[in-house]
Amino acid sequence: ILNVEQSPQSLHVQEGDSTNFTCSFPSSNFYALHWYRWETAKSPEALFVMTLNGDEKKKGRISATLNTKEGYSYLYIKGSQPEDSATYLCASPGQGAQKLVFGQGTRLTINP
Amino acid sequence: DAGVTQSPTHLIKTRGQQVTLRCSPISGHKSVSWYQQVLGQGPQFIFQYYEKEERGRGNFPDRFSARQFPNYSSELNVNALLLGDSALYLCASSPRAPPTDTQYFGPGTRLTVL
């Protein structure tokens, strides 16, 4: 059974501060690692899909790194803004790569 | 272009009833996946369809079934509803089957079972 785990479960950050959180996944039979942002009352929005060990992707103030050998990915947010408040989900394909297995999410709250 | 659409938005049913949820993918997307999300957890995979064939099934009982139509829209059916089926049901589409394709999610259908 593929376990995708995220930490911390929740995080409160002051506006302007930078923050990061972690996604852990089994390193064997790795296919891809997805990051999504889910704002309240909206649909989950794709941030990144990462496939290569050592890959680093960036979208505005948000970036992510990937280590497939040790089974983790970090998501970084630089200079947090109130609009960054959301639940951040990571996901990796499960057995047979026919389904995405999601972590439980990191709920980020930016305090003005 | 329109995003993924789902209907209805909200639904209230009683135990033992049956429900059908609908999803229309982004134009040109041939894969549709269904997820169940309960409060405090990440979405749980239910089904994936690609080119009208079931390509993956999660750990859900046989009361859950789905299909994909020639226009790539999809329905999720749940029979003999239980209180524990109360959840947000998300549909996601992608151009091809995962694992490397980005999933584009709809707004979800909130199902409440009384």
PDB file of N, CA and C in Angstrom, chain A residues 1 9 31-34 36 38 41-49 51 89 92-93 97-105, chain B residues 4 33 35 37 40-45 48 55-59 88 90 97-108:
ATOM      1  N   ILE A   1       0.850  -1.176   0.000  1.00  0.00           N
ATOM      2  CA  ILE A   1       0.000   0.000   0.000  1.00  0.00           C
ATOM      3  C   ILE A   1       0.896   1.240   0.000  1.00  0.00           C
ATOM      4  N   GLN A   9       0.536  19.077   9.550  1.00  0.00           N
ATOM      5  CA  GLN A   9      -0.862  19.050   9.127  1.00  0.00           C
ATOM      6  C   GLN A   9      -1.410  20.453   8.990  1.00  0.00           C
ATOM      7  N   TYR A  31       6.878   7.183 -10.006  1.00  0.00           N
ATOM      8  CA  TYR A  31       6.448   7.651 -11.319  1.00  0.00           C
ATOM      9  C   TYR A  31       6.449   9.169 -11.392  1.00  0.00           C
ATOM     10  N   ALA A  32       5.786   9.791 -10.420  1.00  0.00           N
ATOM     11  CA  ALA A  32       5.635  11.251 -10.452  1.00  0.00           C
ATOM     12  C   ALA A  32       5.167  11.728  -9.092  1.00  0.00           C
ATOM     13  N   LEU A  33       5.350  13.013  -8.861  1.00  0.00           N
ATOM     14  CA  LEU A  33       4.874  13.639  -7.633  1.00  0.00           C
ATOM     15  C   LEU A  33       4.118  14.907  -8.044  1.00  0.00           C
ATOM     16  N   HIS A  34       2.866  14.981  -7.588  1.00  0.00           N
ATOM     17  CA  HIS A  34       2.002  16.114  -7.909  1.00  0.00           C
ATOM     18  C   HIS A  34       1.843  17.001  -6.684  1.00  0.00           C
ATOM     19  N   TYR A  36      -0.805  20.191  -5.399  1.00  0.00           N
ATOM     20  CA  TYR A  36      -2.021  20.937  -5.683  1.00  0.00           C
ATOM     21  C   TYR A  36      -2.271  21.935  -4.558  1.00  0.00           C
ATOM     22  N   TRP A  38      -5.447  23.967  -2.726  1.00  0.00           N
ATOM     23  CA  TRP A  38      -6.901  23.881  -2.607  1.00  0.00           C
ATOM     24  C   TRP A  38      -7.385  24.966  -1.666  1.00  0.00           C
ATOM     25  N   ALA A  41     -13.743  26.562  -0.824  1.00  0.00           N
ATOM     26  CA  ALA A  41     -14.851  26.803  -1.752  1.00  0.00           C
ATOM     27  C   ALA A  41     -14.410  26.843  -3.218  1.00  0.00           C
ATOM     28  N   LYS A  42     -13.205  26.392  -3.501  1.00  0.00           N
ATOM     29  CA  LYS A  42     -12.749  26.316  -4.886  1.00  0.00           C
ATOM     30  C   LYS A  42     -12.314  24.892  -5.215  1.00  0.00           C
ATOM     31  N   SER A  43     -11.966  24.669  -6.479  1.00  0.00           N
ATOM     32  CA  SER A  43     -11.455  23.361  -6.900  1.00  0.00           C
ATOM     33  C   SER A  43      -9.967  23.281  -6.617  1.00  0.00           C
ATOM     34  N   PRO A  44      -9.453  22.087  -6.337  1.00  0.00           N
ATOM     35  CA  PRO A  44      -7.994  21.942  -6.243  1.00  0.00           C
ATOM     36  C   PRO A  44      -7.336  22.398  -7.539  1.00  0.00           C
ATOM     37  N   GLU A  45      -6.240  23.139  -7.384  1.00  0.00           N
ATOM     38  CA  GLU A  45      -5.550  23.713  -8.541  1.00  0.00           C
ATOM     39  C   GLU A  45      -4.154  23.114  -8.630  1.00  0.00           C
ATOM     40  N   ALA A  46      -3.788  22.638  -9.806  1.00  0.00           N
ATOM     41  CA  ALA A  46      -2.468  22.034  -9.977  1.00  0.00           C
ATOM     42  C   ALA A  46      -1.372  23.079  -9.860  1.00  0.00           C
ATOM     43  N   LEU A  47      -0.331  22.729  -9.121  1.00  0.00           N
ATOM     44  CA  LEU A  47       0.847  23.579  -9.028  1.00  0.00           C
ATOM     45  C   LEU A  47       1.989  22.990  -9.869  1.00  0.00           C
ATOM     46  N   PHE A  48       2.361  21.759  -9.554  1.00  0.00           N
ATOM     47  CA  PHE A  48       3.498  21.134 -10.230  1.00  0.00           C
ATOM     48  C   PHE A  48       3.254  19.632 -10.401  1.00  0.00           C
ATOM     49  N   VAL A  49       3.852  19.095 -11.463  1.00  0.00           N
ATOM     50  CA  VAL A  49       4.040  17.659 -11.592  1.00  0.00           C
ATOM     51  C   VAL A  49       5.534  17.447 -11.808  1.00  0.00           C
ATOM     52  N   THR A  51       8.875  14.731 -12.024  1.00  0.00           N
ATOM     53  CA  THR A  51       9.197  13.343 -12.342  1.00  0.00           C
ATOM     54  C   THR A  51      10.670  12.998 -12.173  1.00  0.00           C
ATOM     55  N   LEU A  89      -1.833  19.989  -1.159  1.00  0.00           N
ATOM     56  CA  LEU A  89      -1.883  18.536  -1.257  1.00  0.00           C
ATOM     57  C   LEU A  89      -0.770  18.037  -2.163  1.00  0.00           C
ATOM     58  N   SER A  92       0.998  10.976  -5.294  1.00  0.00           N
ATOM     59  CA  SER A  92       1.885  10.156  -6.108  1.00  0.00           C
ATOM     60  C   SER A  92       1.108   8.945  -6.598  1.00  0.00           C
ATOM     61  N   PRO A  93       1.382   8.454  -7.784  1.00  0.00           N
ATOM     62  CA  PRO A  93       0.648   7.300  -8.292  1.00  0.00           C
ATOM     63  C   PRO A  93       0.871   6.060  -7.446  1.00  0.00           C
ATOM     64  N   ALA A  97       0.292   2.443 -11.106  1.00  0.00           N
ATOM     65  CA  ALA A  97       0.274   3.820 -11.614  1.00  0.00           C
ATOM     66  C   ALA A  97      -1.068   4.191 -12.212  1.00  0.00           C
ATOM     67  N   GLN A  98      -2.137   3.552 -11.777  1.00  0.00           N
ATOM     68  CA  GLN A  98      -3.450   3.854 -12.323  1.00  0.00           C
ATOM     69  C   GLN A  98      -4.255   4.782 -11.440  1.00  0.00           C
ATOM     70  N   LYS A  99      -3.680   5.207 -10.322  1.00  0.00           N
ATOM     71  CA  LYS A  99      -4.435   6.093  -9.451  1.00  0.00           C
ATOM     72  C   LYS A  99      -3.457   7.001  -8.718  1.00  0.00           C
ATOM     73  N   LEU A 100      -3.935   8.171  -8.354  1.00  0.00           N
ATOM     74  CA  LEU A 100      -3.155   9.076  -7.530  1.00  0.00           C
ATOM     75  C   LEU A 100      -3.512   8.853  -6.078  1.00  0.00           C
ATOM     76  N   VAL A 101      -2.488   8.704  -5.235  1.00  0.00           N
ATOM     77  CA  VAL A 101      -2.684   8.596  -3.800  1.00  0.00           C
ATOM     78  C   VAL A 101      -2.279   9.934  -3.193  1.00  0.00           C
ATOM     79  N   PHE A 102      -3.231  10.563  -2.521  1.00  0.00           N
ATOM     80  CA  PHE A 102      -3.015  11.878  -1.941  1.00  0.00           C
ATOM     81  C   PHE A 102      -2.587  11.774  -0.483  1.00  0.00           C
ATOM     82  N   GLY A 103      -1.762  12.731  -0.063  1.00  0.00           N
ATOM     83  CA  GLY A 103      -1.522  12.933   1.354  1.00  0.00           C
ATOM     84  C   GLY A 103      -2.710  13.630   1.974  1.00  0.00           C
ATOM     85  N   GLN A 104      -2.655  13.805   3.291  1.00  0.00           N
ATOM     86  CA  GLN A 104      -3.795  14.402   3.980  1.00  0.00           C
ATOM     87  C   GLN A 104      -3.802  15.921   3.878  1.00  0.00           C
ATOM     88  N   GLY A 105      -2.715  16.490   3.348  1.00  0.00           N
ATOM     89  CA  GLY A 105      -2.668  17.930   3.132  1.00  0.00           C
ATOM     90  C   GLY A 105      -2.010  18.685   4.258  1.00  0.00           C
TER      91      GLY A 105
ATOM     92  N   VAL B   4     -13.628  21.723 -15.721  1.00  0.00           N
ATOM     93  CA  VAL B   4     -14.392  20.531 -15.384  1.00  0.00           C
ATOM     94  C   VAL B   4     -15.662  20.966 -14.645  1.00  0.00           C
ATOM     95  N   SER B  33     -11.253  10.869 -13.562  1.00  0.00           N
ATOM     96  CA  SER B  33     -11.063  10.158 -12.293  1.00  0.00           C
ATOM     97  C   SER B  33     -12.035  10.702 -11.263  1.00  0.00           C
ATOM     98  N   TYR B  35     -12.879  10.968  -7.040  1.00  0.00           N
ATOM     99  CA  TYR B  35     -12.279  10.931  -5.711  1.00  0.00           C
ATOM    100  C   TYR B  35     -13.352  11.253  -4.672  1.00  0.00           C
ATOM    101  N   GLN B  37     -13.661  12.841  -0.820  1.00  0.00           N
ATOM    102  CA  GLN B  37     -12.887  13.573   0.175  1.00  0.00           C
ATOM    103  C   GLN B  37     -13.745  13.811   1.410  1.00  0.00           C
ATOM    104  N   GLY B  40     -10.682  16.620   6.703  1.00  0.00           N
ATOM    105  CA  GLY B  40      -9.437  16.305   7.382  1.00  0.00           C
ATOM    106  C   GLY B  40      -8.560  15.305   6.655  1.00  0.00           C
ATOM    107  N   GLN B  41      -9.054  14.797   5.538  1.00  0.00           N
ATOM    108  CA  GLN B  41      -8.267  13.830   4.772  1.00  0.00           C
ATOM    109  C   GLN B  41      -8.060  14.326   3.353  1.00  0.00           C
ATOM    110  N   GLY B  42      -7.068  13.761   2.692  1.00  0.00           N
ATOM    111  CA  GLY B  42      -6.895  14.045   1.284  1.00  0.00           C
ATOM    112  C   GLY B  42      -7.901  13.266   0.453  1.00  0.00           C
ATOM    113  N   PRO B  43      -8.089  13.639  -0.794  1.00  0.00           N
ATOM    114  CA  PRO B  43      -9.006  12.893  -1.665  1.00  0.00           C
ATOM    115  C   PRO B  43      -8.590  11.426  -1.781  1.00  0.00           C
ATOM    116  N   GLN B  44      -9.588  10.533  -1.741  1.00  0.00           N
ATOM    117  CA  GLN B  44      -9.360   9.098  -1.890  1.00  0.00           C
ATOM    118  C   GLN B  44      -9.839   8.657  -3.268  1.00  0.00           C
ATOM    119  N   PHE B  45      -8.970   7.963  -3.974  1.00  0.00           N
ATOM    120  CA  PHE B  45      -9.270   7.537  -5.339  1.00  0.00           C
ATOM    121  C   PHE B  45     -10.392   6.505  -5.345  1.00  0.00           C
ATOM    122  N   GLN B  48     -10.849   5.432 -12.139  1.00  0.00           N
ATOM    123  CA  GLN B  48     -10.321   6.172 -13.258  1.00  0.00           C
ATOM    124  C   GLN B  48     -10.801   5.531 -14.553  1.00  0.00           C
ATOM    125  N   ARG B  55      -9.796   1.990 -15.906  1.00  0.00           N
ATOM    126  CA  ARG B  55      -8.359   1.733 -15.851  1.00  0.00           C
ATOM    127  C   ARG B  55      -7.863   1.552 -14.423  1.00  0.00           C
ATOM    128  N   GLY B  56      -8.658   1.929 -13.461  1.00  0.00           N
ATOM    129  CA  GLY B  56      -8.237   1.779 -12.080  1.00  0.00           C
ATOM    130  C   GLY B  56      -9.425   1.883 -11.157  1.00  0.00           C
ATOM    131  N   ARG B  57      -9.337   1.156 -10.027  1.00  0.00           N
ATOM    132  CA  ARG B  57     -10.403   1.168  -9.049  1.00  0.00           C
ATOM    133  C   ARG B  57      -9.779   1.204  -7.671  1.00  0.00           C
ATOM    134  N   GLY B  58     -10.292   2.049  -6.817  1.00  0.00           N
ATOM    135  CA  GLY B  58      -9.796   2.155  -5.447  1.00  0.00           C
ATOM    136  C   GLY B  58     -10.493   1.164  -4.534  1.00  0.00           C
ATOM    137  N   ASN B  59     -10.193   1.245  -3.250  1.00  0.00           N
ATOM    138  CA  ASN B  59     -10.738   0.324  -2.255  1.00  0.00           C
ATOM    139  C   ASN B  59     -12.122   0.766  -1.805  1.00  0.00           C
ATOM    140  N   LEU B  88     -17.443  14.964   0.051  1.00  0.00           N
ATOM    141  CA  LEU B  88     -17.321  15.737  -1.177  1.00  0.00           C
ATOM    142  C   LEU B  88     -16.773  14.804  -2.248  1.00  0.00           C
ATOM    143  N   LEU B  90     -15.193  14.504  -5.844  1.00  0.00           N
ATOM    144  CA  LEU B  90     -14.471  15.290  -6.826  1.00  0.00           C
ATOM    145  C   LEU B  90     -14.263  14.496  -8.100  1.00  0.00           C
ATOM    146  N   ALA B  97      -4.134   9.242 -19.425  1.00  0.00           N
ATOM    147  CA  ALA B  97      -4.191   8.638 -18.104  1.00  0.00           C
ATOM    148  C   ALA B  97      -3.009   9.131 -17.266  1.00  0.00           C
ATOM    149  N   PRO B  98      -3.188   9.203 -15.946  1.00  0.00           N
ATOM    150  CA  PRO B  98      -2.033   9.481 -15.086  1.00  0.00           C
ATOM    151  C   PRO B  98      -0.953   8.430 -15.311  1.00  0.00           C
ATOM    152  N   PRO B  99       0.274   8.500 -14.792  1.00  0.00           N
ATOM    153  CA  PRO B  99       0.606   9.254 -13.591  1.00  0.00           C
ATOM    154  C   PRO B  99       1.241  10.614 -13.792  1.00  0.00           C
ATOM    155  N   THR B 100       1.628  10.945 -15.010  1.00  0.00           N
ATOM    156  CA  THR B 100       2.365  12.195 -15.134  1.00  0.00           C
ATOM    157  C   THR B 100       1.506  13.355 -15.626  1.00  0.00           C
ATOM    158  N   ASP B 101       0.262  13.070 -15.984  1.00  0.00           N
ATOM    159  CA  ASP B 101      -0.608  14.144 -16.452  1.00  0.00           C
ATOM    160  C   ASP B 101      -1.193  14.908 -15.279  1.00  0.00           C
ATOM    161  N   THR B 102      -1.215  16.216 -15.381  1.00  0.00           N
ATOM    162  CA  THR B 102      -1.875  17.052 -14.388  1.00  0.00           C
ATOM    163  C   THR B 102      -3.359  16.734 -14.365  1.00  0.00           C
ATOM    164  N   GLN B 103      -3.905  16.642 -13.166  1.00  0.00           N
ATOM    165  CA  GLN B 103      -5.338  16.435 -13.000  1.00  0.00           C
ATOM    166  C   GLN B 103      -6.011  17.804 -12.842  1.00  0.00           C
ATOM    167  N   TYR B 104      -7.090  18.011 -13.567  1.00  0.00           N
ATOM    168  CA  TYR B 104      -7.853  19.252 -13.484  1.00  0.00           C
ATOM    169  C   TYR B 104      -9.169  18.920 -12.798  1.00  0.00           C
ATOM    170  N   PHE B 105      -9.357  19.535 -11.638  1.00  0.00           N
ATOM    171  CA  PHE B 105     -10.482  19.161 -10.782  1.00  0.00           C
ATOM    172  C   PHE B 105     -11.701  20.046 -11.015  1.00  0.00           C
ATOM    173  N   GLY B 106     -12.870  19.435 -10.845  1.00  0.00           N
ATOM    174  CA  GLY B 106     -14.112  20.167 -10.795  1.00  0.00           C
ATOM    175  C   GLY B 106     -14.368  20.680  -9.391  1.00  0.00           C
ATOM    176  N   PRO B 107     -15.486  21.397  -9.202  1.00  0.00           N
ATOM    177  CA  PRO B 107     -15.791  21.975  -7.898  1.00  0.00           C
ATOM    178  C   PRO B 107     -16.322  20.975  -6.889  1.00  0.00           C
ATOM    179  N   GLY B 108     -16.696  19.797  -7.358  1.00  0.00           N
ATOM    180  CA  GLY B 108     -17.176  18.773  -6.449  1.00  0.00           C
ATOM    181  C   GLY B 108     -18.672  18.768  -6.261  1.00  0.00           C
TER     182      GLY B 108
END
